[in-house]
Short mmCIF file of C-alpha atoms and ligand atoms in Angstrom, two decimals:
data_model
loop_
_atom_site.label_atom_id
_atom_site.label_comp_id
_atom_site.label_asym_id
_atom_site.label_seq_id
_atom_site.Cartn_x
_atom_site.Cartn_y
_atom_site.Cartn_z
CA MET A 1 -6.01 38.84 -25.22
CA ASN A 2 -4.94 37.36 -21.88
CA ASP A 3 -4.31 34.03 -20.13
CA ALA A 4 -7.92 33.53 -18.93
CA ALA A 5 -8.44 30.47 -21.14
CA ILE A 6 -5.67 28.54 -19.42
CA HIS A 7 -7.08 26.28 -16.74
CA ARG A 8 -5.65 23.50 -14.73
CA ARG A 9 -6.52 19.84 -14.72
CA GLY A 10 -6.99 18.61 -11.12
CA LEU A 11 -4.43 16.13 -9.86
CA MET A 12 -4.65 13.19 -7.51
CA LEU A 13 -2.10 13.36 -4.69
CA VAL A 14 -1.53 10.06 -2.90
CA LEU A 15 0.21 9.88 0.47
CA SER A 16 1.15 6.40 1.63
CA SER A 17 3.17 5.24 4.63
CA PRO A 18 3.13 2.60 7.32
CA SER A 19 0.72 3.47 10.16
CA GLY A 20 2.51 5.73 12.61
CA ALA A 21 4.80 7.58 10.20
CA GLY A 22 2.86 10.81 10.66
CA LYS A 23 0.90 10.78 7.44
CA SER A 24 -2.49 11.78 8.89
CA THR A 25 -0.95 14.81 10.64
CA ILE A 26 0.67 15.85 7.36
CA SER A 27 -2.65 15.37 5.52
CA LYS A 28 -4.57 17.54 8.00
CA ALA A 29 -2.02 20.37 7.76
CA LEU A 30 -2.03 20.18 3.95
CA LEU A 31 -5.81 20.49 3.79
CA GLN A 32 -5.73 23.55 6.04
CA ALA A 33 -3.01 25.22 3.99
CA GLU A 34 -4.33 24.35 0.52
CA PRO A 35 -7.90 25.50 -0.19
CA GLN A 36 -7.85 23.92 -3.66
CA LEU A 37 -7.17 20.49 -2.16
CA ALA A 38 -10.03 18.18 -1.08
CA MET A 39 -9.65 15.00 0.97
CA SER A 40 -10.96 11.74 -0.38
CA VAL A 41 -12.86 10.16 2.53
CA SER A 42 -12.51 6.39 2.37
CA ALA A 43 -15.07 3.81 3.39
CA THR A 44 -13.93 1.15 5.84
CA THR A 45 -15.30 -1.83 7.74
CA ARG A 46 -13.06 -1.23 10.75
CA THR A 47 -14.50 0.17 13.97
CA PRO A 48 -13.93 3.89 14.65
CA ARG A 49 -11.12 4.86 17.03
CA PRO A 50 -12.00 7.32 19.80
CA GLY A 51 -12.26 10.79 18.31
CA GLU A 52 -12.82 9.62 14.74
CA VAL A 53 -15.87 11.15 13.06
CA ASP A 54 -18.06 9.22 10.63
CA GLY A 55 -18.11 10.96 7.25
CA LYS A 56 -15.01 12.99 8.06
CA ASP A 57 -12.22 10.54 8.93
CA TYR A 58 -13.92 7.61 7.21
CA HIS A 59 -17.34 6.41 6.17
CA PHE A 60 -17.68 3.56 8.67
CA ILE A 61 -19.82 0.89 7.02
CA ALA A 62 -20.78 -2.74 7.56
CA LEU A 63 -19.07 -5.58 5.70
CA GLU A 64 -22.19 -6.46 3.67
CA ARG A 65 -22.59 -2.90 2.41
CA MET A 66 -18.88 -2.74 1.58
CA LYS A 67 -19.11 -5.93 -0.47
CA GLY A 68 -22.18 -4.61 -2.28
CA MET A 69 -20.39 -1.38 -3.18
CA ILE A 70 -17.37 -3.34 -4.44
CA ASP A 71 -19.66 -5.46 -6.64
CA GLN A 72 -21.38 -2.33 -8.01
CA GLY A 73 -18.03 -0.78 -8.99
CA GLU A 74 -18.60 2.16 -6.65
CA PHE A 75 -14.93 2.28 -5.61
CA LEU A 76 -12.03 3.77 -7.52
CA GLU A 77 -9.90 1.24 -5.68
CA HIS A 78 -10.30 -1.01 -2.68
CA ALA A 79 -8.07 -3.23 -0.58
CA LYS A 80 -8.04 -5.46 2.47
CA VAL A 81 -5.60 -3.99 5.01
CA PHE A 82 -5.04 -5.97 8.22
CA ASP A 83 -8.45 -7.55 8.82
CA ASN A 84 -10.58 -4.80 7.35
CA TYR A 85 -11.69 -3.56 3.97
CA TYR A 86 -10.96 -0.04 2.77
CA GLY A 87 -12.15 1.66 -0.40
CA THR A 88 -12.17 5.03 -2.15
CA PRO A 89 -15.68 6.07 -3.27
CA ARG A 90 -15.46 7.02 -6.95
CA ALA A 91 -18.17 9.71 -7.32
CA PRO A 92 -16.83 12.42 -4.97
CA VAL A 93 -13.35 12.12 -6.49
CA GLU A 94 -14.69 12.54 -10.02
CA ALA A 95 -16.80 15.54 -8.94
CA ALA A 96 -13.83 17.25 -7.25
CA LEU A 97 -11.50 16.71 -10.23
CA ALA A 98 -14.17 17.95 -12.65
CA SER A 99 -14.50 21.17 -10.66
CA GLY A 100 -10.74 21.76 -10.95
CA LYS A 101 -9.86 20.70 -7.42
CA ASP A 102 -6.96 18.48 -6.46
CA VAL A 103 -7.76 15.41 -4.37
CA LEU A 104 -5.67 14.04 -1.50
CA PHE A 105 -5.69 10.27 -0.86
CA ASP A 106 -4.47 8.48 2.27
CA ILE A 107 -4.35 4.96 0.84
CA ASP A 108 -1.95 2.04 0.99
CA TRP A 109 0.32 0.64 -1.75
CA GLN A 110 -2.37 -1.75 -3.02
CA GLY A 111 -4.78 1.10 -3.62
CA THR A 112 -2.04 3.23 -5.17
CA GLN A 113 -1.25 0.50 -7.69
CA GLN A 114 -4.93 0.24 -8.65
CA VAL A 115 -5.33 4.00 -9.10
CA ALA A 116 -2.04 4.11 -11.07
CA ALA A 117 -3.38 1.49 -13.46
CA ASN A 118 -6.41 3.69 -14.28
CA ALA A 119 -5.34 7.29 -13.84
CA ARG A 120 -1.55 7.55 -14.15
CA PRO A 121 -1.35 10.97 -15.86
CA ASP A 122 -3.39 12.61 -13.08
CA LEU A 123 -1.53 10.88 -10.29
CA VAL A 124 1.28 12.12 -8.01
CA THR A 125 2.45 9.69 -5.36
CA VAL A 126 4.40 10.39 -2.16
CA PHE A 127 5.70 7.83 0.32
CA VAL A 128 6.28 8.95 3.92
CA LEU A 129 8.84 7.07 6.02
CA PRO A 130 9.40 7.31 9.79
CA PRO A 131 12.89 8.51 10.84
CA SER A 132 13.70 5.25 12.70
CA VAL A 133 12.19 1.95 13.87
CA GLU A 134 12.25 3.24 17.45
CA GLU A 135 10.28 6.33 16.50
CA LEU A 136 7.77 4.26 14.52
CA GLU A 137 7.16 2.00 17.53
CA ARG A 138 6.93 4.98 19.87
CA ARG A 139 4.30 6.59 17.64
CA LEU A 140 2.28 3.38 17.37
CA ARG A 141 2.32 2.98 21.15
CA GLY A 142 1.59 6.67 21.68
CA ARG A 143 -1.85 6.12 20.26
CA ALA A 144 -2.52 3.79 23.20
CA GLN A 145 -5.82 2.81 21.65
CA ASP A 146 -5.01 -0.51 20.10
CA PRO A 147 -4.29 -3.75 21.97
CA GLU A 148 -0.67 -4.98 22.14
CA GLU A 149 -1.22 -7.71 19.56
CA VAL A 150 -2.55 -5.14 17.09
CA ILE A 151 0.56 -2.99 17.64
CA GLN A 152 2.86 -5.98 17.07
CA LYS A 153 0.93 -6.87 13.92
CA ARG A 154 1.26 -3.29 12.67
CA MET A 155 5.00 -3.25 13.36
CA SER A 156 5.51 -6.32 11.21
CA LYS A 157 3.10 -5.02 8.54
CA ALA A 158 5.05 -1.74 8.52
CA ALA A 159 8.11 -3.60 7.27
CA ASP A 160 6.07 -5.05 4.37
CA GLU A 161 4.45 -1.70 3.60
CA MET A 162 7.81 0.07 3.51
CA SER A 163 9.16 -2.37 0.92
CA HIS A 164 6.93 -0.56 -1.63
CA TRP A 165 8.72 2.79 -1.41
CA PRO A 166 10.39 2.43 -4.85
CA GLU A 167 6.93 2.44 -6.51
CA TYR A 168 6.35 6.09 -5.51
CA ASP A 169 7.29 9.33 -7.32
CA TYR A 170 8.55 11.07 -4.16
CA VAL A 171 9.85 9.86 -0.79
CA ILE A 172 9.89 11.90 2.43
CA VAL A 173 11.54 10.92 5.73
CA ASN A 174 9.35 12.55 8.37
CA ARG A 175 12.02 13.81 10.80
CA ASP A 176 10.40 17.20 11.35
CA LEU A 177 6.69 17.70 10.77
CA ASP A 178 6.92 21.30 9.52
CA VAL A 179 9.65 20.39 7.04
CA SER A 180 7.62 17.39 5.80
CA ILE A 181 4.50 19.53 5.32
CA ALA A 182 6.52 22.15 3.42
CA SER A 183 8.02 19.38 1.28
CA VAL A 184 4.64 17.95 0.28
CA ARG A 185 3.39 21.47 -0.50
CA SER A 186 6.44 22.04 -2.75
CA ILE A 187 5.66 18.81 -4.59
CA LEU A 188 2.03 19.86 -5.04
CA HIS A 189 2.94 23.35 -6.27
CA ALA A 190 5.50 22.05 -8.77
CA GLU A 191 3.18 19.32 -10.05
CA ARG A 192 0.41 21.87 -10.63
CA LEU A 193 2.76 23.69 -13.03
CA LYS A 194 3.48 20.61 -15.15
CA ARG A 195 2.97 21.47 -18.80
CA VAL A 196 0.46 18.66 -19.39
CA ARG A 197 -1.77 19.90 -16.56
CA GLN A 198 -2.12 23.39 -18.02
CA VAL A 199 -5.00 22.96 -20.42
CA GLY A 200 -5.27 25.71 -23.06
CA MET A 201 -1.58 26.59 -22.87
CA ALA A 202 -0.88 25.66 -26.50
CA ASP A 203 -3.54 28.08 -27.78
CA PHE A 204 -2.30 30.77 -25.43
CA VAL A 205 1.29 30.44 -26.66
CA ASN A 206 0.15 30.37 -30.28
CA LYS A 207 -1.65 33.66 -29.74
CA LEU A 208 1.39 35.14 -27.97
CA ARG A 209 3.44 34.20 -31.02
CA GLY A 210 0.89 35.74 -33.35
CA ALA A 211 0.30 32.34 -34.95
P1 LIG B 1 -6.05 3.01 9.55
O1 LIG B 1 -6.94 1.87 9.89
O2 LIG B 1 -4.85 3.11 10.44
O3 LIG B 1 -6.79 4.31 9.43
O4 LIG B 1 -5.47 2.72 8.07
C1 LIG B 1 -4.76 1.55 7.80
C2 LIG B 1 -4.19 1.60 6.42
O5 LIG B 1 -5.25 1.59 5.44
C3 LIG B 1 -3.34 2.85 6.11
O6 LIG B 1 -2.15 2.41 5.48
C4 LIG B 1 -4.19 3.63 5.15
O7 LIG B 1 -3.39 4.37 4.23
C5 LIG B 1 -4.95 2.53 4.43
N1 LIG B 1 -6.19 3.03 3.83
C6 LIG B 1 -7.08 3.90 4.34
N2 LIG B 1 -8.09 4.13 3.48
C7 LIG B 1 -7.83 3.39 2.37
C8 LIG B 1 -8.51 3.20 1.12
O8 LIG B 1 -9.57 3.76 0.83
N3 LIG B 1 -7.92 2.35 0.25
C9 LIG B 1 -6.75 1.72 0.51
N4 LIG B 1 -6.24 0.93 -0.43
N5 LIG B 1 -6.09 1.85 1.68
C10 LIG B 1 -6.62 2.68 2.60
#
């Protein structure tokens, strides 16, 4: 007899932060390093930024279609952020979890609250903070793709967004990218070993004990 019957329940790893804290860079590195982790690609009504790929960074869809999908219950969660709608398509997440994969979500605090209300035992939430206001502003400007008024709006929204940090399981200050990536990987690895996620463990231990 061996441990072959023990399998793991997939978990849902949420990363939230104000825009510009470095969350997308952390997400990309995580996906490269963790083959068992799949990204949840959100749908949004906002226009693509240069370099963004439809179907990879987001599913870019029209407002009418978004509203229809909301009405049909096709999203696990959805929220209006700035002037646009964002939502997490339900089906791919369920398929990934069912096949034993973990799913990474880059969603805001509103979406996190909605997912938490429905799927708390499967959920692990991480909030990423910038190291300083100056650095946050520098990173928002560094993108140089959004008009000044959008940057100012994001700076003030960042303050609101950051007020939600106590709602998260883990908090990371992104001073050094490599350290932040290693920290999120440590969280993921530890959470995978949680007793409740190891399905079949009770039978395995009973057999070990000769019970
Ligand atoms: P951006 O437009 O800069 O890509 O994203 C703006 C904000 O929307 C970020 O805080 C991001 O986490 C959030 N966001 C992206 N996709 C989703 C989603 O599917 N649901 C929710 N609730 N927020 C999202």
